[in-house]
Amino acid sequence: MAKMKGKELQLTAGGVTIAYATSCSLNTTTQVVDSRTKDDAVGPAGDVDYIDWNASSENIVGANEDETPEEVYQSLLDKQLAGEKIQVAMKLMANANGAIPSTGWQPNTTPNKAFAPYGGLAIIESVNLNAPAEGNATVSINFKGVGPLTKLTEATSTATE
């Protein structure tokens, strides 16, 4: 089995990869409610209450051709302040080796048994801009899922973004 490189997986928000990402993550937590009664056998008993999920991305601040770095940061902050719900997904990208394609990263449309994309609606929970005296300026984005996290098929992936 071939090992998957981190660069092959990218977080998308609104159908677009988040530019200049140095890392990204998708996290899930199952909230369990204790359902033990005095009639149960010894030991814990529990039921799934709900599944919580979030995603995050660490990025070097950069600009697209039609945007300044301030506009990239500002658009994320505007979406957060408006409470806008955004379709977020973790996907395999095609041609993830080499330079960024002029059309941007495109999702891999070849089925991959090793990884299926997952996504759902989320809101931006935090946007943090960091500008050290040395090194690159960075922006960190945290998304909080506000609906179910689902396995995306080709049809649902393009229909919801």
Tab-separated table of N, CA and C in Angstrom, residues 46-127:
chain	number	residue	atom	x	y	z
A	46	GLY	N	-23.248	3.131	27.810
A	46	GLY	CA	-23.403	4.446	27.208
A	46	GLY	C	-24.037	4.377	25.843
A	47	ASP	N	-24.581	5.510	25.443
A	47	ASP	CA	-25.186	5.657	24.127
A	47	ASP	C	-24.612	6.911	23.482
A	48	VAL	N	-24.535	6.889	22.166
A	48	VAL	CA	-24.068	8.065	21.435
A	48	VAL	C	-25.118	9.154	21.543
A	49	ASP	N	-24.708	10.322	22.020
A	49	ASP	CA	-25.609	11.465	22.094
A	49	ASP	C	-25.536	12.241	20.778
A	50	TYR	N	-24.336	12.630	20.376
A	50	TYR	CA	-24.117	13.297	19.093
A	50	TYR	C	-22.638	13.246	18.752
A	51	ILE	N	-22.331	13.541	17.498
A	51	ILE	CA	-20.947	13.598	17.044
A	51	ILE	C	-20.635	15.042	16.685
A	52	ASP	N	-19.619	15.558	17.326
A	52	ASP	CA	-19.164	16.928	17.146
A	52	ASP	C	-17.984	16.895	16.178
A	53	TRP	N	-17.851	17.900	15.311
A	53	TRP	CA	-16.693	17.943	14.427
A	53	TRP	C	-16.227	19.362	14.205
A	54	ASN	N	-14.951	19.478	13.874
A	54	ASN	CA	-14.366	20.771	13.547
A	54	ASN	C	-13.216	20.557	12.577
A	55	ALA	N	-12.791	21.619	11.961
A	55	ALA	CA	-11.682	21.589	11.016
A	55	ALA	C	-10.840	22.832	11.220
A	56	SER	N	-9.580	22.753	10.839
A	56	SER	CA	-8.716	23.920	10.970
A	56	SER	C	-7.673	23.929	9.862
A	57	SER	N	-7.123	25.108	9.635
A	57	SER	CA	-6.096	25.275	8.612
A	57	SER	C	-5.103	26.332	9.079
A	58	GLU	N	-3.826	26.013	8.924
A	58	GLU	CA	-2.744	26.956	9.200
A	58	GLU	C	-2.193	27.381	7.844
A	59	ASN	N	-2.040	28.685	7.624
A	59	ASN	CA	-1.681	29.179	6.291
A	59	ASN	C	-0.683	30.316	6.357
A	60	ILE	N	0.180	30.357	5.366
A	60	ILE	CA	1.031	31.528	5.176
A	60	ILE	C	0.150	32.568	4.489
A	61	VAL	N	0.210	33.798	4.950
A	61	VAL	CA	-0.600	34.849	4.335
A	61	VAL	C	-0.058	35.103	2.934
A	62	GLY	N	-0.936	35.039	1.970
A	62	GLY	CA	-0.554	35.265	0.584
A	62	GLY	C	-1.710	35.914	-0.137
A	63	ALA	N	-1.498	36.209	-1.385
A	63	ALA	CA	-2.532	36.876	-2.159
A	63	ALA	C	-2.755	36.148	-3.467
A	64	ASN	N	-3.998	36.095	-3.872
A	64	ASN	CA	-4.331	35.628	-5.209
A	64	ASN	C	-4.138	36.804	-6.160
A	65	GLU	N	-4.199	36.555	-7.451
A	65	GLU	CA	-3.945	37.621	-8.423
A	65	GLU	C	-4.850	38.832	-8.232
A	66	ASP	N	-6.120	38.599	-7.888
A	66	ASP	CA	-7.071	39.700	-7.788
A	66	ASP	C	-7.281	40.187	-6.359
A	67	GLU	N	-6.483	39.691	-5.414
A	67	GLU	CA	-6.690	40.064	-4.020
A	67	GLU	C	-5.367	40.436	-3.369
A	68	THR	N	-5.435	41.343	-2.428
A	68	THR	CA	-4.268	41.642	-1.606
A	68	THR	C	-4.332	40.726	-0.380
A	69	PRO	N	-3.229	40.554	0.338
A	69	PRO	CA	-3.290	39.732	1.549
A	69	PRO	C	-4.345	40.227	2.537
A	70	GLU	N	-4.517	41.546	2.618
A	70	GLU	CA	-5.518	42.093	3.532
A	70	GLU	C	-6.920	41.648	3.134
A	71	GLU	N	-7.211	41.610	1.832
A	71	GLU	CA	-8.537	41.184	1.386
A	71	GLU	C	-8.790	39.715	1.677
A	72	VAL	N	-7.768	38.860	1.580
A	72	VAL	CA	-7.937	37.440	1.908
A	72	VAL	C	-8.325	37.318	3.381
A	73	TYR	N	-7.564	37.963	4.256
A	73	TYR	CA	-7.859	37.938	5.691
A	73	TYR	C	-9.217	38.576	5.970
A	74	GLN	N	-9.481	39.708	5.344
A	74	GLN	CA	-10.728	40.430	5.572
A	74	GLN	C	-11.935	39.606	5.159
A	75	SER	N	-11.851	38.880	4.037
A	75	SER	CA	-13.006	38.083	3.593
A	75	SER	C	-13.308	36.963	4.578
A	76	LEU	N	-12.269	36.351	5.148
A	76	LEU	CA	-12.489	35.314	6.166
A	76	LEU	C	-13.126	35.920	7.417
A	77	LEU	N	-12.603	37.048	7.840
A	77	LEU	CA	-13.147	37.711	9.023
A	77	LEU	C	-14.588	38.157	8.784
A	78	ASP	N	-14.892	38.679	7.591
A	78	ASP	CA	-16.263	39.091	7.263
A	78	ASP	C	-17.229	37.905	7.326
A	79	LYS	N	-16.804	36.750	6.816
A	79	LYS	CA	-17.656	35.558	6.872
A	79	LYS	C	-17.882	35.129	8.318
A	80	GLN	N	-16.849	35.240	9.137
A	80	GLN	CA	-16.997	34.890	10.551
A	80	GLN	C	-17.968	35.850	11.243
A	81	LEU	N	-17.782	37.147	11.046
A	81	LEU	CA	-18.632	38.137	11.716
A	81	LEU	C	-20.091	38.042	11.266
A	82	ALA	N	-20.307	37.614	10.023
A	82	ALA	CA	-21.667	37.461	9.513
A	82	ALA	C	-22.304	36.142	9.946
A	83	GLY	N	-21.502	35.246	10.540
A	83	GLY	CA	-22.021	33.947	10.934
A	83	GLY	C	-22.380	33.084	9.729
A	84	GLU	N	-21.719	33.345	8.614
A	84	GLU	CA	-22.018	32.633	7.371
A	84	GLU	C	-21.675	31.151	7.477
A	85	LYS	N	-22.596	30.311	7.028
A	85	LYS	CA	-22.347	28.869	6.982
A	85	LYS	C	-21.629	28.562	5.678
A	86	ILE	N	-20.558	27.777	5.788
A	86	ILE	CA	-19.708	27.466	4.644
A	86	ILE	C	-19.596	25.950	4.521
A	87	GLN	N	-19.629	25.447	3.296
A	87	GLN	CA	-19.390	24.026	3.065
A	87	GLN	C	-17.894	23.770	3.190
A	88	VAL	N	-17.514	22.921	4.151
A	88	VAL	CA	-16.118	22.601	4.405
A	88	VAL	C	-15.919	21.119	4.109
A	89	ALA	N	-14.794	20.778	3.492
A	89	ALA	CA	-14.520	19.371	3.189
A	89	ALA	C	-13.023	19.109	3.193
A	90	MET	N	-12.657	17.880	3.549
A	90	MET	CA	-11.276	17.416	3.442
A	90	MET	C	-11.250	16.477	2.240
A	91	LYS	N	-10.429	16.831	1.234
A	91	LYS	CA	-10.444	16.088	-0.030
A	91	LYS	C	-9.039	15.764	-0.506
A	92	LEU	N	-8.964	14.706	-1.304
A	92	LEU	CA	-7.749	14.405	-2.053
A	92	LEU	C	-7.703	15.324	-3.257
A	93	MET	N	-6.541	15.884	-3.546
A	93	MET	CA	-6.410	16.772	-4.688
A	93	MET	C	-5.625	16.095	-5.799
A	94	ALA	N	-5.983	16.410	-7.025
A	94	ALA	CA	-5.265	15.882	-8.186
A	94	ALA	C	-3.971	16.667	-8.368
A	95	ASN	N	-2.945	16.014	-8.863
A	95	ASN	CA	-1.664	16.659	-9.165
A	95	ASN	C	-1.141	17.485	-7.997
A	96	ALA	N	-1.130	16.897	-6.811
A	96	ALA	CA	-0.694	17.628	-5.624
A	96	ALA	C	0.822	17.760	-5.542
A	97	ASN	N	1.535	17.228	-6.491
A	97	ASN	CA	2.988	17.366	-6.508
A	97	ASN	C	3.376	18.536	-7.393
A	98	GLY	N	4.355	19.296	-6.957
A	98	GLY	CA	4.843	20.399	-7.778
A	98	GLY	C	4.175	21.717	-7.449
A	99	ALA	N	4.274	22.638	-8.372
A	99	ALA	CA	3.766	24.002	-8.179
A	99	ALA	C	2.243	24.037	-8.226
A	100	ILE	N	1.677	25.090	-7.647
A	100	ILE	CA	0.225	25.276	-7.655
A	100	ILE	C	-0.220	25.482	-9.102
A	101	PRO	N	-1.189	24.705	-9.576
A	101	PRO	CA	-1.673	24.890	-10.952
A	101	PRO	C	-2.310	26.268	-11.119
A	102	SER	N	-2.271	26.808	-12.329
A	102	SER	CA	-2.837	28.138	-12.579
A	102	SER	C	-4.336	28.182	-12.298
A	103	THR	N	-5.021	27.045	-12.413
A	103	THR	CA	-6.460	26.988	-12.121
A	103	THR	C	-6.737	26.639	-10.663
A	104	GLY	N	-5.688	26.541	-9.846
A	104	GLY	CA	-5.843	26.154	-8.443
A	104	GLY	C	-5.929	24.640	-8.323
A	105	TRP	N	-5.860	24.141	-7.099
A	105	TRP	CA	-5.962	22.703	-6.870
A	105	TRP	C	-7.373	22.242	-7.186
A	106	GLN	N	-7.477	21.114	-7.848
A	106	GLN	CA	-8.777	20.538	-8.199
A	106	GLN	C	-8.931	19.206	-7.485
A	107	PRO	N	-10.127	18.893	-6.985
A	107	PRO	CA	-10.334	17.603	-6.317
A	107	PRO	C	-10.056	16.441	-7.261
A	108	ASN	N	-9.509	15.388	-6.693
A	108	ASN	CA	-9.244	14.174	-7.446
A	108	ASN	C	-10.578	13.505	-7.754
A	109	THR	N	-10.866	13.253	-9.016
A	109	THR	CA	-12.142	12.636	-9.387
A	109	THR	C	-12.009	11.127	-9.568
A	110	THR	N	-10.789	10.608	-9.459
A	110	THR	CA	-10.581	9.166	-9.545
A	110	THR	C	-10.893	8.550	-8.190
A	111	PRO	N	-11.799	7.584	-8.122
A	111	PRO	CA	-12.122	6.982	-6.820
A	111	PRO	C	-10.872	6.435	-6.143
A	112	ASN	N	-10.758	6.656	-4.861
A	112	ASN	CA	-9.623	6.185	-4.088
A	112	ASN	C	-10.159	5.408	-2.897
A	113	LYS	N	-9.871	4.113	-2.861
A	113	LYS	CA	-10.378	3.276	-1.779
A	113	LYS	C	-9.742	3.639	-0.439
A	114	ALA	N	-8.566	4.266	-0.480
A	114	ALA	CA	-7.866	4.599	0.753
A	114	ALA	C	-8.464	5.819	1.460
A	115	PHE	N	-9.130	6.691	0.723
A	115	PHE	CA	-9.659	7.901	1.352
A	115	PHE	C	-10.857	8.443	0.584
A	116	ALA	N	-11.947	8.610	1.291
A	116	ALA	CA	-13.134	9.249	0.716
A	116	ALA	C	-13.251	10.632	1.348
A	117	PRO	N	-13.685	11.626	0.584
A	117	PRO	CA	-13.817	12.964	1.162
A	117	PRO	C	-14.978	13.030	2.153
A	118	TYR	N	-14.796	13.817	3.191
A	118	TYR	CA	-15.834	14.065	4.182
A	118	TYR	C	-16.043	15.560	4.294
A	119	GLY	N	-17.277	15.976	4.558
A	119	GLY	CA	-17.531	17.393	4.684
A	119	GLY	C	-18.900	17.686	5.253
A	120	GLY	N	-19.165	18.968	5.449
A	120	GLY	CA	-20.437	19.417	5.969
A	120	GLY	C	-20.441	20.924	6.151
A	121	LEU	N	-21.567	21.438	6.610
A	121	LEU	CA	-21.681	22.876	6.863
A	121	LEU	C	-20.979	23.250	8.160
A	122	ALA	N	-20.289	24.378	8.116
A	122	ALA	CA	-19.564	24.859	9.289
A	122	ALA	C	-19.596	26.381	9.312
A	123	ILE	N	-19.306	26.924	10.470
A	123	ILE	CA	-19.099	28.368	10.600
A	123	ILE	C	-17.650	28.580	11.025
A	124	ILE	N	-17.140	29.751	10.727
A	124	ILE	CA	-15.777	30.076	11.150
A	124	ILE	C	-15.835	30.435	12.623
A	125	GLU	N	-15.124	29.660	13.414
A	125	GLU	CA	-15.100	29.873	14.860
A	125	GLU	C	-14.035	30.894	15.250
A	126	SER	N	-12.905	30.881	14.532
A	126	SER	CA	-11.865	31.869	14.810
A	126	SER	C	-10.977	32.066	13.588
A	127	VAL	N	-10.489	33.287	13.457
A	127	VAL	CA	-9.505	33.651	12.438
A	127	VAL	C	-8.422	34.413	13.184
